[in-house]
Short mmCIF file of C-alpha atoms in Angstrom, two decimals:
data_model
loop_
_atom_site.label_atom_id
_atom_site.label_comp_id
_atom_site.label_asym_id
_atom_site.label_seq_id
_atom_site.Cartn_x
_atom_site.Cartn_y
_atom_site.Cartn_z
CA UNK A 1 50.97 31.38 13.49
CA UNK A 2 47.16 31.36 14.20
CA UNK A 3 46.16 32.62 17.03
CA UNK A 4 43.52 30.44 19.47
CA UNK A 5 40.62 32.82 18.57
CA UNK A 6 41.15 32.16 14.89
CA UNK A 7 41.15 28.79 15.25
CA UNK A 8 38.27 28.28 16.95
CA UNK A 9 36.32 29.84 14.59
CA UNK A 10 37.76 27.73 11.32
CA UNK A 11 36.80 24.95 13.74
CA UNK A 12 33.04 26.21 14.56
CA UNK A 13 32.77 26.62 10.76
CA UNK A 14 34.03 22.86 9.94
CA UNK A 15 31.96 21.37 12.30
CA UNK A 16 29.12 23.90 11.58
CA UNK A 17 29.56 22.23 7.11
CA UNK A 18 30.04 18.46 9.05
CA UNK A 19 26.37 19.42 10.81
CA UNK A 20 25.37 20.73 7.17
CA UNK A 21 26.78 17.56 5.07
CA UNK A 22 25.19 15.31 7.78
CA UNK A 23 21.85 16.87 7.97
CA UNK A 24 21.79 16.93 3.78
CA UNK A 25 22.48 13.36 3.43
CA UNK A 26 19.85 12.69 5.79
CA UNK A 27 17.49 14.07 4.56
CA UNK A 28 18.43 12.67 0.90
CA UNK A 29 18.13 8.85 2.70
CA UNK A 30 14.67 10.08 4.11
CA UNK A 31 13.55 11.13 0.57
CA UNK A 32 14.63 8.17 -0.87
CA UNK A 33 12.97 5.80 2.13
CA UNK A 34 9.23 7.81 2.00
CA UNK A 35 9.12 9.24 -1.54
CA UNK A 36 7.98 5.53 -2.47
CA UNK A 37 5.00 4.39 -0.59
CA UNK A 38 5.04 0.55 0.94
CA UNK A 39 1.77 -0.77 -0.25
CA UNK A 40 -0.47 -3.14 2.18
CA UNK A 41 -3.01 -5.07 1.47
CA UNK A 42 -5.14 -6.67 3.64
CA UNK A 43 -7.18 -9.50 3.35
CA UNK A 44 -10.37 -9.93 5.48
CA UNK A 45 -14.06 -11.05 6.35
CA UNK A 46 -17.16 -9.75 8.12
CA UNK A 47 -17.08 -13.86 8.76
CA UNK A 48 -13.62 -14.05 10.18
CA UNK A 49 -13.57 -13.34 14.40
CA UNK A 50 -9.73 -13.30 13.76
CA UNK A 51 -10.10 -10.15 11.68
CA UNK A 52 -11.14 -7.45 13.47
CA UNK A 53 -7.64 -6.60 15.22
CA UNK A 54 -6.14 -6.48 11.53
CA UNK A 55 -9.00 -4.29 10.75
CA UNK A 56 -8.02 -1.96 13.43
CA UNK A 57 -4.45 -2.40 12.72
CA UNK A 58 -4.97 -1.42 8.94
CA UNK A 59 -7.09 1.59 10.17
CA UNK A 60 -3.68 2.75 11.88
CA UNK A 61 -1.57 2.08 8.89
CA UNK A 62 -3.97 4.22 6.58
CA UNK A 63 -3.05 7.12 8.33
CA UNK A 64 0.58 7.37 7.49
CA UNK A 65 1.59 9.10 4.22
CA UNK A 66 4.54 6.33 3.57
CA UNK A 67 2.07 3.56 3.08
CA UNK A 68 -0.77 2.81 0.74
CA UNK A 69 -3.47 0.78 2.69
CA UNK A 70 -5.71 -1.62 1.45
CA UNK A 71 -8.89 -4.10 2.37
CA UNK A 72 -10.20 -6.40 0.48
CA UNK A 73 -12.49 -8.43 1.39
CA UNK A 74 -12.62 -11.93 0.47
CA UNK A 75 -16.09 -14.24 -0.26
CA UNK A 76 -14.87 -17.38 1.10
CA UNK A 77 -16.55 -16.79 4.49
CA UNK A 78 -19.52 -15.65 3.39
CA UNK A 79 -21.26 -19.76 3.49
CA UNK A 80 -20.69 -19.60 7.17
CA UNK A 81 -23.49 -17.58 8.34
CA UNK A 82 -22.68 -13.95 7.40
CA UNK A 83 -22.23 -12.48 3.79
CA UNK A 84 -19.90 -9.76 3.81
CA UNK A 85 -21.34 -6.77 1.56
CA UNK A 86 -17.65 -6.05 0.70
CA UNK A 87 -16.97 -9.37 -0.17
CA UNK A 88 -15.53 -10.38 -3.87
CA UNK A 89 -14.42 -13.13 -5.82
CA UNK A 90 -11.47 -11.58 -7.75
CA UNK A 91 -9.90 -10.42 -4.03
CA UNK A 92 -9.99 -14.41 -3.09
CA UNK A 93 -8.21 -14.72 -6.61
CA UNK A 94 -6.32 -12.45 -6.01
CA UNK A 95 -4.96 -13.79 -2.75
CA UNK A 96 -4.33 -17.40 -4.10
CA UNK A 97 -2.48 -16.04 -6.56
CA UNK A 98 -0.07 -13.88 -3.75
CA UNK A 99 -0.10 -17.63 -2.14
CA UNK A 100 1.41 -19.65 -5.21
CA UNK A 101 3.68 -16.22 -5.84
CA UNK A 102 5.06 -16.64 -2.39
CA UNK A 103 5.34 -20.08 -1.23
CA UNK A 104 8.66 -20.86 -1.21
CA UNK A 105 10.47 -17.16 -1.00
CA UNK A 106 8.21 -15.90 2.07
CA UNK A 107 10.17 -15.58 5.32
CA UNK A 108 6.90 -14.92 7.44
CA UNK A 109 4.02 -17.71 6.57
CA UNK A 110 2.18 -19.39 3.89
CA UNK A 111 -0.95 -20.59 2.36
CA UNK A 112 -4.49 -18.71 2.10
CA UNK A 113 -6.35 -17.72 5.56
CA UNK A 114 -7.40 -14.24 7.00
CA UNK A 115 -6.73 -12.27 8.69
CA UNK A 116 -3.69 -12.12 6.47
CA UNK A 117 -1.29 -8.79 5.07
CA UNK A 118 0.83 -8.64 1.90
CA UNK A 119 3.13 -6.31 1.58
CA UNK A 120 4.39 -4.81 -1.86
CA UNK A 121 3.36 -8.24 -3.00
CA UNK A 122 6.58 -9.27 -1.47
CA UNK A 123 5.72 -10.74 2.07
CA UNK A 124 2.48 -12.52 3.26
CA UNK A 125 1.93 -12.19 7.21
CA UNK A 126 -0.44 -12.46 9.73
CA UNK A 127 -2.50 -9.71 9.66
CA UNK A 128 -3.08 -8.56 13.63
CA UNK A 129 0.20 -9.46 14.30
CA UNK A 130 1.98 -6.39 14.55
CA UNK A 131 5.62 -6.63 15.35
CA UNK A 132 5.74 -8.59 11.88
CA UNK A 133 3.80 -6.14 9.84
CA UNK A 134 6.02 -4.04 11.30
CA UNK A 135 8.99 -5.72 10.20
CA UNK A 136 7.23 -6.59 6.69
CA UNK A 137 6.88 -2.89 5.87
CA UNK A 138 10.41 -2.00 7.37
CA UNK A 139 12.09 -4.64 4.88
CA UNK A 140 9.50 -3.13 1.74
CA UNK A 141 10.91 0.22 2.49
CA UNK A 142 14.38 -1.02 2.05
CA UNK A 143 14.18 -2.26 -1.31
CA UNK A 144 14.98 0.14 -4.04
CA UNK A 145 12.06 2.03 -5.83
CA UNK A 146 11.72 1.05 -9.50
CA UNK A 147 9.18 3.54 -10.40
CA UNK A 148 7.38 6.46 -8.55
CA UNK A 149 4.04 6.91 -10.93
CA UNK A 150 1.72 10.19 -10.89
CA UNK A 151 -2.10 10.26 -10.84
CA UNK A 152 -2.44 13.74 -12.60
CA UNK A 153 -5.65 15.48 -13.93
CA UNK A 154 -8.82 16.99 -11.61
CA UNK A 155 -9.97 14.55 -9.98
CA UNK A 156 -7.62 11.92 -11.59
CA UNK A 157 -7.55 11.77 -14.76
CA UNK A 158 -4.86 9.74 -16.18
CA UNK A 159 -1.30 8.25 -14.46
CA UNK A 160 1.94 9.36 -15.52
CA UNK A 161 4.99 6.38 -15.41
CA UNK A 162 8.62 7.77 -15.48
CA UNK A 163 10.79 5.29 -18.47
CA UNK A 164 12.73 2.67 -15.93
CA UNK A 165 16.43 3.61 -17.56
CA UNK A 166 18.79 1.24 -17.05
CA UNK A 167 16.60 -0.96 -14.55
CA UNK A 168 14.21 -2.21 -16.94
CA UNK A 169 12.26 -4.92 -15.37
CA UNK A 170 12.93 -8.53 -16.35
CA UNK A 171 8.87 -9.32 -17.73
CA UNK A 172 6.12 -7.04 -18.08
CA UNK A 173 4.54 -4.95 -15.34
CA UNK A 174 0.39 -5.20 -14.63
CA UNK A 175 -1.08 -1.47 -13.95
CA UNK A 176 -4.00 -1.90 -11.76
CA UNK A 177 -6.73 0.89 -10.93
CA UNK A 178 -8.33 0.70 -7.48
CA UNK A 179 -11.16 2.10 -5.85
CA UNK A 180 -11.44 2.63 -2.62
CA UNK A 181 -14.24 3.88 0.41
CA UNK A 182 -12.24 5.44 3.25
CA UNK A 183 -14.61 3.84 6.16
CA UNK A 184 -17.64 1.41 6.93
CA UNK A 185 -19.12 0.44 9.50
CA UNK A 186 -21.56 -2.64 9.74
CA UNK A 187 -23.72 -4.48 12.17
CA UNK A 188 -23.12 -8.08 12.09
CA UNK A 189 -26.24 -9.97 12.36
CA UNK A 190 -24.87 -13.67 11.59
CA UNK A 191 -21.38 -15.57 11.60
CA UNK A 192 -18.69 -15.70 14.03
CA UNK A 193 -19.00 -11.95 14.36
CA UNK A 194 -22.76 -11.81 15.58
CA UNK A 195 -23.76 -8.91 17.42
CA UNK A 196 -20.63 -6.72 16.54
CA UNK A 197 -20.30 -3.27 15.32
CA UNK A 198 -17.01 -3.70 12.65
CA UNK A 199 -15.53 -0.90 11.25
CA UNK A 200 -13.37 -1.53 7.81
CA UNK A 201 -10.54 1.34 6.76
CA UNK A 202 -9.84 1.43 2.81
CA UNK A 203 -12.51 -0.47 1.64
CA UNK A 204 -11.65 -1.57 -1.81
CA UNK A 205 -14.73 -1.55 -4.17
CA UNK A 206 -13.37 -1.93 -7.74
CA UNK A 207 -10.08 -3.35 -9.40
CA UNK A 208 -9.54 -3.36 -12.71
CA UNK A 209 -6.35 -3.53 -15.20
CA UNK A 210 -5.87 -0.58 -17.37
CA UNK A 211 -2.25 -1.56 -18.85
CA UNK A 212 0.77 -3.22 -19.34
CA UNK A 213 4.43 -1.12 -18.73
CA UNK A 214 7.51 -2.71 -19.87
CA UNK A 215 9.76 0.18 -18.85
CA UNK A 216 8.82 2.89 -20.96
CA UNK A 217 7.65 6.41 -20.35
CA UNK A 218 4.11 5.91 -20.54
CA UNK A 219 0.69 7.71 -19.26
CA UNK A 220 -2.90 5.90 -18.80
CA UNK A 221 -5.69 7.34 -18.88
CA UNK A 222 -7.91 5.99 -15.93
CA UNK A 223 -11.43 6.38 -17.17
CA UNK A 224 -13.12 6.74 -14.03
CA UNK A 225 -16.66 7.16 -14.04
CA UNK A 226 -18.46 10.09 -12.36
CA UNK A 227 -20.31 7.74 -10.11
CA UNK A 228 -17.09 5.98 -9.18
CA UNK A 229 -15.60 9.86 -8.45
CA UNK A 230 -18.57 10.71 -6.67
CA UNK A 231 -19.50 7.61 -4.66
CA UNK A 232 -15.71 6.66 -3.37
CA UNK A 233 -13.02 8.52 -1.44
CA UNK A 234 -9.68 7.29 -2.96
CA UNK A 235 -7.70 6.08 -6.03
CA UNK A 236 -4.38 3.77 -6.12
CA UNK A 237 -2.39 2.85 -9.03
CA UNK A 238 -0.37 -0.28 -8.95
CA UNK A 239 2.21 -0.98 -10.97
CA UNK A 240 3.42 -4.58 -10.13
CA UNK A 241 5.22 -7.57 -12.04
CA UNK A 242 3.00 -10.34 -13.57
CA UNK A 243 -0.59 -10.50 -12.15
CA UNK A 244 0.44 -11.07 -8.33
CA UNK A 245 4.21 -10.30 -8.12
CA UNK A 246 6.48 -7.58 -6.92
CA UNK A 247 4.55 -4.13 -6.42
CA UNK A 248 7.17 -1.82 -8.70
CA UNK A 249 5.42 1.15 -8.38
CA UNK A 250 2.09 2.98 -6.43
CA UNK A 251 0.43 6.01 -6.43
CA UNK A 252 -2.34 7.09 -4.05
CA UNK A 253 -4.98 10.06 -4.91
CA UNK A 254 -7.89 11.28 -2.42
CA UNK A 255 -10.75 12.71 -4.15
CA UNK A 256 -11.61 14.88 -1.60
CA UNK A 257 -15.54 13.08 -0.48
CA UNK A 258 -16.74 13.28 2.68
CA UNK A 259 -18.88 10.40 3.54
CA UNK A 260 -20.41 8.97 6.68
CA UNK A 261 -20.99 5.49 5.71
CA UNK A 262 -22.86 2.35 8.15
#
C-alpha cells in the first residue's frame, strides 16, 4: 500500500509533466500563430484628411515582429491641391485590383477610397478604424501558413521558398520585391492637409515582380541595386496568388540604414 508521502509526490510529478505538456503545446500554437507574419498594407494620401489616423495606426503596427507593414501611397489625390511625393500609379492599380479581388468575399467593406487596409490580400477595411484592423489581422493569423520564404545573402541577396508538399496551390503564385523607407515626414503646403506636419511609417518606394512559384522549392535572386541598399531601410518578399489575391507567403529584411528623412 502507498503510503500518503509517496503519493503526493507521484502526484507533484504528474501535475508537474501536465504543466510541461501544457506549456509545450503552447508554445508549439504560438510558433505556429507568429512564425508567419500577417502582412498589411495600407493605402494612403498626403491629399486625404481621413488618412493621417491610419498613418499613425500603421506606425504602431510596424513595430510588431508578427506583422509586415506597408504604405503605399496612391496618386489619385494628387489633382486636388497637393501632390504626394510618395504617390504612384501602380499602388492605385494595385488597389483596384484588391477591390475587384474582394468584392463579393469581403466581410468588412468594399470599393476603392483611403484611408483603406488590406490584409494578407484577404480583407479590405477601413484604415483608422482600429477594432476592425484588429479583427482583420486576428482572422489573417488564423489561417494556415502555406509558405514561410527566406531573404538570405548580406544584405539580401536572393529569397529562399520551401516546395509546398502536399498543399500545392490551386494557380500560380506572383513573388513581389518591395522597397521600403522606414519614416518621412512632410510639410503639407496644399490640399485638405494644408499646414500639417505628416509623418508616413513603411514608405514603399519600389515594387517589382521577380517570379512566378507554383509550389516548388525555388530561390530568387533579388537583384537589388546598391543605391536601392543604400538609399532604403527595408525589404519584403511577397509571395501571393494571381496579381492581387491571397498573400501565401512574406518575408521581411532590415538593411540596417539609419536615416533621418523630412
Amino acid at each position: 500500500m502507498m503510503n500518503t508521502s509517496a503519493r503526493e509526490s507521484r502526484m507533484r510529478y504528474r501535475f508537474a509533466l501536465l504543466l510541461l505538456v501544457a506549456f509545450a503545446t503552447l508554445s508549439v500554437a504560438d510558433t505556429r500563430h507568429t512564425a508567419r507574419p500577417v502582412v498589411v498594407e495600407l493605402f494612403t494620401s498626403q491629399g486625404c484628411s481621413s488618412c493621417p489616423p491610419a498613418d499613425a495606426l500603421l506606425g504602431q503596427l510596424a513595430e510588431r515582429d508578427s506583422i509586415i507593414a506597408l504604405s503605399l501611397h496612391v496618386d489619385y489625390w494628387n489633382r486636388l491641391g497637393w501632390t504626394d511625393p510618395f504617390a504612384q500609379a501602380r499602388f492605385s492599380d494595385r488597389q483596384r485590383s484588391y477591390a475587384e479581388q474582394l468584392e463579393d468575399d469581403n466581410p468588412y467593406t468594399t470599393g476603392v477610397y483611403t484611408p483603406q487596409i488590406v490584409v494578407d490580400g484577404r480583407y479590405a477595411v477601413v484604415g483608422h478604424v482600429a477594432g476592425r484592423v484588429r479583427d482583420a489581422i486576428e482572422r489573417a493569423g488564423n489561417q494556415a501558413a502555406w509558405l514561410r520564404p527566406r531573404i538570405v545573402g548580406d544584405p539580401a541577396e536572393h529569397v529562399h521558398l520551401p516546395a509546398a508538399g502536399q498543399a500545392v496551390p490551386g494557380q500560380p503564385a506572383t513573388v513581389w520585391l518591395i522597397t521600403y523607407d522606414d519614416r518621412h515626414t512632410t510639410a503639407i503646403d496644399g490640399g485638405e492637409n494644408d499646414g500639417r506636419e505628416l509623418t508616413n511609417h513603411h514608405v514603399v518606394r519600389g515594387m517589382r515582380r521577380i517570379g512566378t512559384w507554383h509550389g516548388e522549392e525555388a530561390r530568387l535572386a533579388l537583384g537589388l541595386a546598391d543605391t536601392e541598399l543604400a538609399d532604403h531601410d527595408g525589404v519584403v518578399v511577397l509571395v501571393q496568388l494571381g496579381r492581387a489575391g491571397n498573400i501565401i507567403g512574406a518575408a521581411e529584411h532590415r538593411l540596417g540604414n539609419v536615416h533621418a528623412r523630412r
